[in-house]
Tab-separated table of C-alpha atoms in Angstrom:
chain	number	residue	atom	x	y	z
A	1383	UNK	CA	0.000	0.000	0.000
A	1384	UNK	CA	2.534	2.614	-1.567
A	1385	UNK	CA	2.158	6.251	-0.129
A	1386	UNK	CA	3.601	9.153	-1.714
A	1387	UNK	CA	3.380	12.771	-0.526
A	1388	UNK	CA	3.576	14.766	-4.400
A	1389	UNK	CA	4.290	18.476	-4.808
A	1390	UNK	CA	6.083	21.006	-7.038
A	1391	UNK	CA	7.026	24.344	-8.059
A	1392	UNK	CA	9.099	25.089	-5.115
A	1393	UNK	CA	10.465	28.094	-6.992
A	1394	UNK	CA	13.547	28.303	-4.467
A	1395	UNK	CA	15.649	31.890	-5.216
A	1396	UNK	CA	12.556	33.451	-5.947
A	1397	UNK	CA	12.651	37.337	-5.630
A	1398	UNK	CA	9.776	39.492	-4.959
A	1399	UNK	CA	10.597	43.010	-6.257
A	1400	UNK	CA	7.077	44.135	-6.134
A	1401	UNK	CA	7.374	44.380	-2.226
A	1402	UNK	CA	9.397	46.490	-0.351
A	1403	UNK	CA	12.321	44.526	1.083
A	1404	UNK	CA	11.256	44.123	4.887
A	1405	UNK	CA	8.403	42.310	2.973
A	1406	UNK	CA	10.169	40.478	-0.081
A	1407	UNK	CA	12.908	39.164	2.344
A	1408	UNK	CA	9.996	36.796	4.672
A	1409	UNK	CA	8.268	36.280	1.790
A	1410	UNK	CA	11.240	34.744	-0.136
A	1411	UNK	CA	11.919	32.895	2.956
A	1412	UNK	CA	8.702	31.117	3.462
A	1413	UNK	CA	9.694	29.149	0.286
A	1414	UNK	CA	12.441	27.274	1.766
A	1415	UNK	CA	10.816	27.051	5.017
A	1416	UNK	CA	8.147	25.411	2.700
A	1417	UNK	CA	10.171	22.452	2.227
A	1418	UNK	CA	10.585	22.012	5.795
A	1419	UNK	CA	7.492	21.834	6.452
A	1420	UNK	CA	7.231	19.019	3.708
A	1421	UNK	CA	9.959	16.944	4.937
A	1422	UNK	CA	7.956	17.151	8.457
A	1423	UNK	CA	4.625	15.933	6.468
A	1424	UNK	CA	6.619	13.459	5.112
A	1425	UNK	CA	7.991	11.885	8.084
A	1426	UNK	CA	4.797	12.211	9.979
A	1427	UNK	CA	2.706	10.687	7.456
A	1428	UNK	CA	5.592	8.071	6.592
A	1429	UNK	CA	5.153	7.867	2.725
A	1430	UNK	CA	7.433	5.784	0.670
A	1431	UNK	CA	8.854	8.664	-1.133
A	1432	UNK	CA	8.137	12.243	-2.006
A	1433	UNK	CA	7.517	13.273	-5.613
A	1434	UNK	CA	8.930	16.426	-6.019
A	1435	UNK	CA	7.269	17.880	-10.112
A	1436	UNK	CA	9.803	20.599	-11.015
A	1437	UNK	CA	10.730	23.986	-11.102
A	1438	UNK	CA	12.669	23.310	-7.696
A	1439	UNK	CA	14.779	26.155	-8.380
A	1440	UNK	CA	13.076	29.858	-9.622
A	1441	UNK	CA	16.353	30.267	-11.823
A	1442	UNK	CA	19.763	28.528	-12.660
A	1443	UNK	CA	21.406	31.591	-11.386
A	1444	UNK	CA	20.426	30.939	-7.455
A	1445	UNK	CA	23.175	31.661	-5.164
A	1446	UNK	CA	25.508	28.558	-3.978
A	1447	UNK	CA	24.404	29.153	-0.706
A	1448	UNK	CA	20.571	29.086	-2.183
A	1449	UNK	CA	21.150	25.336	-3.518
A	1450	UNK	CA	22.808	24.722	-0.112
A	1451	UNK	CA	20.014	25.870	1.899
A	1452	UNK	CA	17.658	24.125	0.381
A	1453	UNK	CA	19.036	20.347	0.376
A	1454	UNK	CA	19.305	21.115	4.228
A	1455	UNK	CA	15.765	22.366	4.320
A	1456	UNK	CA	14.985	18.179	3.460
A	1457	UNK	CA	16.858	16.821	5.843
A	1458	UNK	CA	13.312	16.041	7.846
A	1459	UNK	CA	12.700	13.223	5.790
A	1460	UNK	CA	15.353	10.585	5.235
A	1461	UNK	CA	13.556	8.455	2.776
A	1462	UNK	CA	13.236	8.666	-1.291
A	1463	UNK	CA	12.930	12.207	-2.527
A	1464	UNK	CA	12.554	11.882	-6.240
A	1465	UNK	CA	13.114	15.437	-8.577
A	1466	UNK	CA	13.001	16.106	-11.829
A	1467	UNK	CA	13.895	19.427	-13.661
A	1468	UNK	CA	11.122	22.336	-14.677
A	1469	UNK	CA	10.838	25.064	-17.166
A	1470	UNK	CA	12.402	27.601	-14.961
A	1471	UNK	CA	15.024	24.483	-13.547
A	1472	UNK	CA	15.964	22.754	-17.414
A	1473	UNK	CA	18.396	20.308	-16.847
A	1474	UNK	CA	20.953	21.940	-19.459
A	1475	UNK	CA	24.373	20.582	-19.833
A	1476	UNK	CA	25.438	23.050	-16.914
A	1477	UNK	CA	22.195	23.826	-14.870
A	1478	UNK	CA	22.096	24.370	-11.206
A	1479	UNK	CA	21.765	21.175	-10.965
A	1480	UNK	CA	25.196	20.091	-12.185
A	1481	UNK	CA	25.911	22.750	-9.605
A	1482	UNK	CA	24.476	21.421	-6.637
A	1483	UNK	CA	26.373	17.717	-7.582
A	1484	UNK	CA	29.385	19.755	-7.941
A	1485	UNK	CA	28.918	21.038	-4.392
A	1486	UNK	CA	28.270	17.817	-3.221
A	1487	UNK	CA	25.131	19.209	-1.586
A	1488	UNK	CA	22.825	16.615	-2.738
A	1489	UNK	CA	21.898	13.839	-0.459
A	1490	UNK	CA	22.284	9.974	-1.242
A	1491	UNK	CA	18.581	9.297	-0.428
A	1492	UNK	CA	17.695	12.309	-2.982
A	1493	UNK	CA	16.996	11.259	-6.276
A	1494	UNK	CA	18.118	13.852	-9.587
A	1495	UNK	CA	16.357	12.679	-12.308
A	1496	UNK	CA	18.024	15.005	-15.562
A	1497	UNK	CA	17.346	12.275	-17.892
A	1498	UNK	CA	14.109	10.662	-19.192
A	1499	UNK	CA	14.712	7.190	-17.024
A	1500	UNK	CA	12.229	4.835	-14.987
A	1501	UNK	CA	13.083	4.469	-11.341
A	1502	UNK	CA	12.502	1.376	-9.920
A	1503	UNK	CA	11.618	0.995	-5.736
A	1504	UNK	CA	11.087	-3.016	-5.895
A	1505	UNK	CA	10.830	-2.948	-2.329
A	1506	UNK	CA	8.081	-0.328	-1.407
A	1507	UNK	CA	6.354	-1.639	-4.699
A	1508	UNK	CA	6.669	1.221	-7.242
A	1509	UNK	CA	8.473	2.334	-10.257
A	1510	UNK	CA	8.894	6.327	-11.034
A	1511	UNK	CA	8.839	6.824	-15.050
A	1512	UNK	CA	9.713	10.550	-14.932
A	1513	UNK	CA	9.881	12.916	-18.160
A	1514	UNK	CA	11.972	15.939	-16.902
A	1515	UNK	CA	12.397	18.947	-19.293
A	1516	UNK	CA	16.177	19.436	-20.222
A	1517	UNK	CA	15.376	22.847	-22.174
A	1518	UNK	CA	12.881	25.516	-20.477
A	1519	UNK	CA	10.212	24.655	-23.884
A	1520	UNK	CA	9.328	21.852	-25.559
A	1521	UNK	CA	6.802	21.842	-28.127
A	1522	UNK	CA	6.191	17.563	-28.179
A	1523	UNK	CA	5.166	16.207	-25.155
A	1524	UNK	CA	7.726	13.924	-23.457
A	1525	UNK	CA	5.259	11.725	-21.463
A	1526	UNK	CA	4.679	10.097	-24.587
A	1527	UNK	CA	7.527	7.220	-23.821
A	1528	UNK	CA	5.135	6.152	-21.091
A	1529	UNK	CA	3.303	4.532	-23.053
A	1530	UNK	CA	5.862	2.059	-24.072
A	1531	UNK	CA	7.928	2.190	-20.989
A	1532	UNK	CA	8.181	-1.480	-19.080
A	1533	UNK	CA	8.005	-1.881	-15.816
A	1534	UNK	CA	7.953	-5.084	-13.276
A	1535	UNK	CA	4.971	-6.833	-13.144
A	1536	UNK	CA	3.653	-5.950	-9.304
A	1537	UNK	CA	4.945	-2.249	-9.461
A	1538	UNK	CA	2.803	0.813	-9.432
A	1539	UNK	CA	3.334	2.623	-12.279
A	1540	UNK	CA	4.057	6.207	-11.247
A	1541	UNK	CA	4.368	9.243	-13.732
A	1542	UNK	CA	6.095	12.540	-13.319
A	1543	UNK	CA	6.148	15.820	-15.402
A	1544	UNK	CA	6.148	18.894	-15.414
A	1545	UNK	CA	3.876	20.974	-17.947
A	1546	UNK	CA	0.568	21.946	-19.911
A	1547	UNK	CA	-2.169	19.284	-20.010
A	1548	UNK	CA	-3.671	20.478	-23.362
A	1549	UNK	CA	-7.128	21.694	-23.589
A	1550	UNK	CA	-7.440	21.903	-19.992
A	1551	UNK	CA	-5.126	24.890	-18.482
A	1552	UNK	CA	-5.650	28.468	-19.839
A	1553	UNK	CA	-3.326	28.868	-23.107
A	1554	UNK	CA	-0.954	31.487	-21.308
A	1555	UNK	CA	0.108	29.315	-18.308
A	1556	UNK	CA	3.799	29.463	-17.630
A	1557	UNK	CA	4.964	26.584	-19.729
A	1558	UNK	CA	4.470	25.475	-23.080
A	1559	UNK	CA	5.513	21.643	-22.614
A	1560	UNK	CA	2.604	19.966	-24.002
A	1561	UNK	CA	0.944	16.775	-21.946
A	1562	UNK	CA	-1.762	14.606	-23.399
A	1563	UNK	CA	-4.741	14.711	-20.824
A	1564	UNK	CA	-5.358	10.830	-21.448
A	1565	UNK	CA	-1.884	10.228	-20.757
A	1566	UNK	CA	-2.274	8.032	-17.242
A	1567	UNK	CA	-4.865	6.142	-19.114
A	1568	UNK	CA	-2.452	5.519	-22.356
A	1569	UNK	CA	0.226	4.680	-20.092
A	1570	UNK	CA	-1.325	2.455	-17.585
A	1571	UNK	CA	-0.433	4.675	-14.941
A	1572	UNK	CA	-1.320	4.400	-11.315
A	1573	UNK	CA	-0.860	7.796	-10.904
A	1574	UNK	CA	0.576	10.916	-12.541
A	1575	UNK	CA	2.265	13.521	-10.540
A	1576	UNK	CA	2.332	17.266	-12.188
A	1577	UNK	CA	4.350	20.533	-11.869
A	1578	UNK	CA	3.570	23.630	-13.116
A	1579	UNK	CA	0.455	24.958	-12.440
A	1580	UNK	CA	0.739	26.196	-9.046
A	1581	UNK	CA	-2.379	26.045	-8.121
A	1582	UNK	CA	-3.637	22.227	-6.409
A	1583	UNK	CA	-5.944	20.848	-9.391
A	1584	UNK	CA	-7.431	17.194	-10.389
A	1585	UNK	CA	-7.223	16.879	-13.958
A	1586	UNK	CA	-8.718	13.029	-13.788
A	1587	UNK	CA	-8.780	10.260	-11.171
A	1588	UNK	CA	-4.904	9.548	-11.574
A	1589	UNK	CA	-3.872	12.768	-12.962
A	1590	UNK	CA	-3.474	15.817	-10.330
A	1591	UNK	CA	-1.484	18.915	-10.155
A	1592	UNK	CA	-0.267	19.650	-6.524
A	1593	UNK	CA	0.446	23.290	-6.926
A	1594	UNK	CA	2.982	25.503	-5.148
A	1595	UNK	CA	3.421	24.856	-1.504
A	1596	UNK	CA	3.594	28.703	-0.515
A	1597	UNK	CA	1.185	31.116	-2.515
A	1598	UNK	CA	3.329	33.414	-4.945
A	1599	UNK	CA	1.195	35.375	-7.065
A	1600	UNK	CA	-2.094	37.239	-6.460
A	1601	UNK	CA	-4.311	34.269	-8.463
A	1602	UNK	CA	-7.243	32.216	-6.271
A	1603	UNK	CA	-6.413	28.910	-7.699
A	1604	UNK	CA	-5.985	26.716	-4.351
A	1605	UNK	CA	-2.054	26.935	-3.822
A	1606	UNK	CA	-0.625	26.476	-0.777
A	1607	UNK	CA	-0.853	22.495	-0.660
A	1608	UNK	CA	0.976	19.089	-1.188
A	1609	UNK	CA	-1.134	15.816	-1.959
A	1610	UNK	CA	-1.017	12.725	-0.004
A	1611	UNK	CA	-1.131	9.913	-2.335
A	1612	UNK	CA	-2.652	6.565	-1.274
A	1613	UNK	CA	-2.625	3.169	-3.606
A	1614	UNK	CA	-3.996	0.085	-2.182
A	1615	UNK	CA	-2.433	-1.606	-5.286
A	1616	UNK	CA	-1.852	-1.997	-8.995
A	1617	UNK	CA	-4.909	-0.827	-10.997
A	1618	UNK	CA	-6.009	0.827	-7.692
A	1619	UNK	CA	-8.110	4.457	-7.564
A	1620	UNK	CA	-5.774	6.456	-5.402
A	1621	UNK	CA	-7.174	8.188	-2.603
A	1622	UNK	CA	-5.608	11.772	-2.902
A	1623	UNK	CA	-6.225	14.088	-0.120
A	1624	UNK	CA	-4.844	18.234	0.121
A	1625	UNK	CA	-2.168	19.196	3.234
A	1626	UNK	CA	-1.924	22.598	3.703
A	1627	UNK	CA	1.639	23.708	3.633
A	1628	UNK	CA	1.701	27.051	3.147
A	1629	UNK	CA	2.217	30.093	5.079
A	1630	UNK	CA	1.134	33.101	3.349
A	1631	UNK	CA	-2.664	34.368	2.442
A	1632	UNK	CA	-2.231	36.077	-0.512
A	1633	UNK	CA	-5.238	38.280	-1.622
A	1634	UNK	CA	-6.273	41.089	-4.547
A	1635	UNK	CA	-9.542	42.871	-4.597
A	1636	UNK	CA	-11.278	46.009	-5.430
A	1637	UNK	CA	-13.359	47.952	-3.281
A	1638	UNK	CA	-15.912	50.086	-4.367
A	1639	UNK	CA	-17.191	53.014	-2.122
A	1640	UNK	CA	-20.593	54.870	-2.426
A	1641	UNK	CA	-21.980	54.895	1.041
A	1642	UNK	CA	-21.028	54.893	4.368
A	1643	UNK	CA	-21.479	51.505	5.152
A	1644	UNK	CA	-19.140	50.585	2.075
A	1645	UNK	CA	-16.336	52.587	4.409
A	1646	UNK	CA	-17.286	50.122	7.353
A	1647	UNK	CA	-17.238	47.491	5.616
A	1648	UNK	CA	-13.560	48.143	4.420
A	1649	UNK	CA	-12.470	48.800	7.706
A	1650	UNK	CA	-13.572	45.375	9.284
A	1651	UNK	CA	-11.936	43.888	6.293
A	1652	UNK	CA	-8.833	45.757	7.700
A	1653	UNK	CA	-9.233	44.699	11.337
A	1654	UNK	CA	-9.061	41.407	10.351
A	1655	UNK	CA	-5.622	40.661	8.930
A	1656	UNK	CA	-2.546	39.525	10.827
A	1657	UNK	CA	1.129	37.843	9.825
A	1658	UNK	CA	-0.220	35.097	7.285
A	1659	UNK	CA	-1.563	38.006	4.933
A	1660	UNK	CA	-0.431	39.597	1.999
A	1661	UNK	CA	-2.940	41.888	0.551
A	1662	UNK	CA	-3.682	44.375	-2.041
A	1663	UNK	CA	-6.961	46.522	-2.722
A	1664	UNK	CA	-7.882	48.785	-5.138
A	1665	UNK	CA	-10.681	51.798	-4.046
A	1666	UNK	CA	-12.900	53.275	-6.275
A	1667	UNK	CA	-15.681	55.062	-6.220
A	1668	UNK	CA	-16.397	57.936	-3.964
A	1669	UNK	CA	-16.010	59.002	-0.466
A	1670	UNK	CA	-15.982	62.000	2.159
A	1671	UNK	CA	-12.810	63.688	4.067
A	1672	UNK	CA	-14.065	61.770	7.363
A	1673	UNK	CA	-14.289	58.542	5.697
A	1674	UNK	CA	-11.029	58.613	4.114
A	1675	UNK	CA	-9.466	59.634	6.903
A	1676	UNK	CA	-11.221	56.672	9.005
A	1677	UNK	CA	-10.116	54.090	6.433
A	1678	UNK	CA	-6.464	56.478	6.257
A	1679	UNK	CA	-5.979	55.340	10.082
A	1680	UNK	CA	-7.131	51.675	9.699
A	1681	UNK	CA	-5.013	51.065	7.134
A	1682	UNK	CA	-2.333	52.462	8.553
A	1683	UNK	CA	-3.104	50.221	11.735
A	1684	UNK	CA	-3.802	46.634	9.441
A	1685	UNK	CA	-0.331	47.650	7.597
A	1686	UNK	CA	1.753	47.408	10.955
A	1687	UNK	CA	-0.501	44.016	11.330
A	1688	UNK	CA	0.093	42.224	7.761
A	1689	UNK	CA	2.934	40.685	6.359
A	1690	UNK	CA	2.312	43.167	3.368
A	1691	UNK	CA	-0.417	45.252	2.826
A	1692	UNK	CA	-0.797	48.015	-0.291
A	1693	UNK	CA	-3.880	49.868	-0.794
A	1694	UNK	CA	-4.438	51.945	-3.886
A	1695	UNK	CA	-6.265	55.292	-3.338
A	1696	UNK	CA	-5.538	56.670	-6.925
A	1697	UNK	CA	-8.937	55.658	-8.362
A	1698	UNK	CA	-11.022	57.322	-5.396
A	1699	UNK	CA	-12.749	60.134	-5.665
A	1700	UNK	CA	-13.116	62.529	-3.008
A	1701	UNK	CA	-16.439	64.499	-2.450
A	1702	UNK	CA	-15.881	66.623	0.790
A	1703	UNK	CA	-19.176	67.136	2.702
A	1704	UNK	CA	-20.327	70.933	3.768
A	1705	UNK	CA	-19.470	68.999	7.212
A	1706	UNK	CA	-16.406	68.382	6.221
A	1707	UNK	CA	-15.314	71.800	4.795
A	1708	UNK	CA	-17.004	73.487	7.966
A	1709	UNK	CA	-14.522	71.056	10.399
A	1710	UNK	CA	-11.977	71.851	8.058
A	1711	UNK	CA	-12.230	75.425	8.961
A	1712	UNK	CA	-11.301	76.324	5.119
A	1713	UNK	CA	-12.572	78.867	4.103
A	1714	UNK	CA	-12.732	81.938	1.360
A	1715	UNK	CA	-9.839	81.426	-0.834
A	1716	UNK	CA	-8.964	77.625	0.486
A	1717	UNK	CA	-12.307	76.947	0.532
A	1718	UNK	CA	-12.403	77.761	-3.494
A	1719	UNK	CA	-9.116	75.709	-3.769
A	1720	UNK	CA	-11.053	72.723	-2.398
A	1721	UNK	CA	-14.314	73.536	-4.788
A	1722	UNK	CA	-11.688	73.389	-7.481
A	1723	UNK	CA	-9.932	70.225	-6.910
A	1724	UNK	CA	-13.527	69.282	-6.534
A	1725	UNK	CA	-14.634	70.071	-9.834
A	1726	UNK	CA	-11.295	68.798	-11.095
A	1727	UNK	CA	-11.560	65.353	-10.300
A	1728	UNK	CA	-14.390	65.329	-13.347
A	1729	UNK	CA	-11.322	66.571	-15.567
A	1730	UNK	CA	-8.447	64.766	-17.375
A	1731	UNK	CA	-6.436	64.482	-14.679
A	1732	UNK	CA	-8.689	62.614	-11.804
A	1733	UNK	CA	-5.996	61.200	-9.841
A	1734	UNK	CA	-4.141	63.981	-9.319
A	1735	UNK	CA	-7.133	66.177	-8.286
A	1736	UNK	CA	-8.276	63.654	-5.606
A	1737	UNK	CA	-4.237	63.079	-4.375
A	1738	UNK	CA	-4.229	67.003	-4.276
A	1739	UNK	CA	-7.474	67.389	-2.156
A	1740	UNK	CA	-6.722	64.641	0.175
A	1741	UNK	CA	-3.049	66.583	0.835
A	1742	UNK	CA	-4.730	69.648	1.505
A	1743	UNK	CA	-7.655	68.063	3.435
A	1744	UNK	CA	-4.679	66.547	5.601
A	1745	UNK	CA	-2.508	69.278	5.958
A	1746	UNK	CA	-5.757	71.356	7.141
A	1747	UNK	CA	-6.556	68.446	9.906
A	1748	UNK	CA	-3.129	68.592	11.172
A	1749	UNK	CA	-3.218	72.099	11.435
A	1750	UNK	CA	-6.389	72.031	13.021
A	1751	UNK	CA	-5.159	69.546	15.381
A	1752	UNK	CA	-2.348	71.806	16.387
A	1753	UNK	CA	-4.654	74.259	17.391
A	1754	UNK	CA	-3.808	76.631	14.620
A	1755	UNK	CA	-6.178	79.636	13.905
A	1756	UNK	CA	-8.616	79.220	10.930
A	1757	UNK	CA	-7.277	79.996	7.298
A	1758	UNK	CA	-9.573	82.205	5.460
A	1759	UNK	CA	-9.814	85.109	2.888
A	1760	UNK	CA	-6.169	86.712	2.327
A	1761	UNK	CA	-4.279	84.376	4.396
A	1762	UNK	CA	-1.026	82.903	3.647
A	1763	UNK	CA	-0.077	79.327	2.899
């Protein structure tokens, strides 16, 4: 009764330039600590091996210390680790992975498979036929040999690559290495472990795509897991069951304002994140000075909370209240400055207009704050 714990798309050396660095640095980490965490799963769960569907590195150009690291990071599991090479991780003739054998970092119990071979675990009862890429695109699809590959009669037949099962992921996915979608069926498979879409997704009862382990991208297609992999036997249905892994919530939405209780409902979106999110929102629509500055201060408060949290005012208009002009205590020729950014944020230049109000709106509140005597007619800014 083999059991397998299958994931992929590791993307070690991954850099996250779209943060700022106090945020790219833990989110770059979380990658490696990733694996960790799977060689933990692994030992817990005691599976006969972990399958392991490419792009283990993000680029041949990670660090020494990078390739290092990471070999460590699977030092939690002492049994069969079987990899095989990605888009992003080809197994050229001088790859990182010619670097890491160079370094000697690579464990005996932790299988390189740069070739197209078939692996065979007599004594746990399963043979690995693996199909690794050894250029970042192929335009054939190299699970084909499967079909004719032999393997001992009382083996499960076990399938690894890394690619694009045709007609099934969206046409621009990161690879272009085609995959047959009958392909466990054509090749008498037991089961057919998948890299590159990093999100966890069954393609047919033998055919699954684990996904990333730790979210990297703002798309909501279950990443985050590894797949336990059950097989009472040859011919066997295997029972597949999701582990989360990851650390990171990653999430992306736009929130549109237009009345007050669009503001609160924001804000106890705010309240609620913590370490494990990473988060950006887009406003739009309109709002007053008070309920800016209400959603101003719990953002402000939910960004010292978060792991990363960016939220884009550009596309919100600002419509200050009589209320708000009054508490403001702007008036004559500030007050017509504020009518005129008003109007302004009808004109060509929106964004500006509403970043320009919600300066002046601020600078005015601080002032106020301070205790400062009202601006009016002829005073000086």
């Amino acid at each position: 009764m083999p059991l397998f714990l299958h994931t992929a798309d590791w993307q070690i050396g991954r850099q996250y330039s779209q943060f700022a660095p106090d945020d790219a640095v833990p989110i770059a980490e979380a990658r490696i600590d990733a694996v960790s965490t799977l060689a933990r799963l692994a030992a817990e769960q005691r599976v006969d091996a972990v399958l392991v569907a490419g792009d283990v590195f993000d680029a041949q150009t990670v660090a020494d210390r990078t390739i290092r690291r990471l070999f460590n990071a699977m030092a939690g599991f002492a049994g069969p680790w079987i990899l095989i090479p990605g888009n992003h991780d080809a197994a050229l003739a001088e790859s990182v992975w010619t670097r890491a054998q160079r370094l000697n970092a690579v464990p005996s119990h932790v299988h390189l498979s740069l070739q197209p071979q078939t692996l065979e675990f007599e004594a746990a009862g399963f043979a690995v036929l693996t199909a690794p890429l050894t250029q970042r695109h192929t335009y054939n699809d190299l699970t084909e040999r499967f079909d004719r590959a032999e393997t001992p009669a009382g083996l499960l037949r076990i399938g690894m690559a890394h690619g694009a099962v045709q007609g099934i992921l969206a046409a621009d996915i990161d690879s272009a290495n085609p995959i047959a979608p009958e392909r466990a069926e054509r090749a008498r498979l037991d089961y057919l472990a998948l890299g590159d879409w990093h999100g966890c997704k069954q393609i047919d009862a033998r055919t699954w795509y684990s996904g990333t382990p730790e979210t990297d991208r703002f798309r909501a297609n279950d990443p985050g897991f590894a797949l336990r992999v059950q097989i009472d036997g040859p011919g066997a249905l295997p029972e597949v069951t999701s582990l989360a892994v990851g650390r990171y919530r990653w999430s992306q939405a736009v929130h549109t304002l237009a009345v007050a209780s669009d503001a609160d409902a924001l804000i106890a979106r705010l309240a609620t994140l913590d370490e494990a999110d990473v988060v950006q929102i887009a406003l739009d629509g309109q709002t007053d000075l008070q309920s800016l500055a209400r959603i101003q201060a719990a953002a402000s408060q939910a960004e010292a909370r978060a792991r990363s949290l960016a939220v884009d005012f550009g596309a919100l208009r600002l419509l200050p209240t009589d209320a708000d002009i009054q508490a403001l205590n702007a008036d004559g020729y500030l007050g017509d400055v504020i009518a005129t950014l008003r109007d302004r944020q009808a004109g060509p230049e929106p964004q500006l207009a509403t970043q320009a109000l919600a300066l002046l709106a601020a600078l005015l509140a601080d002032r106020r704050a301070a205790g400062a005597a009202p601006v009016s007619v002829g005073a000086t800014a």
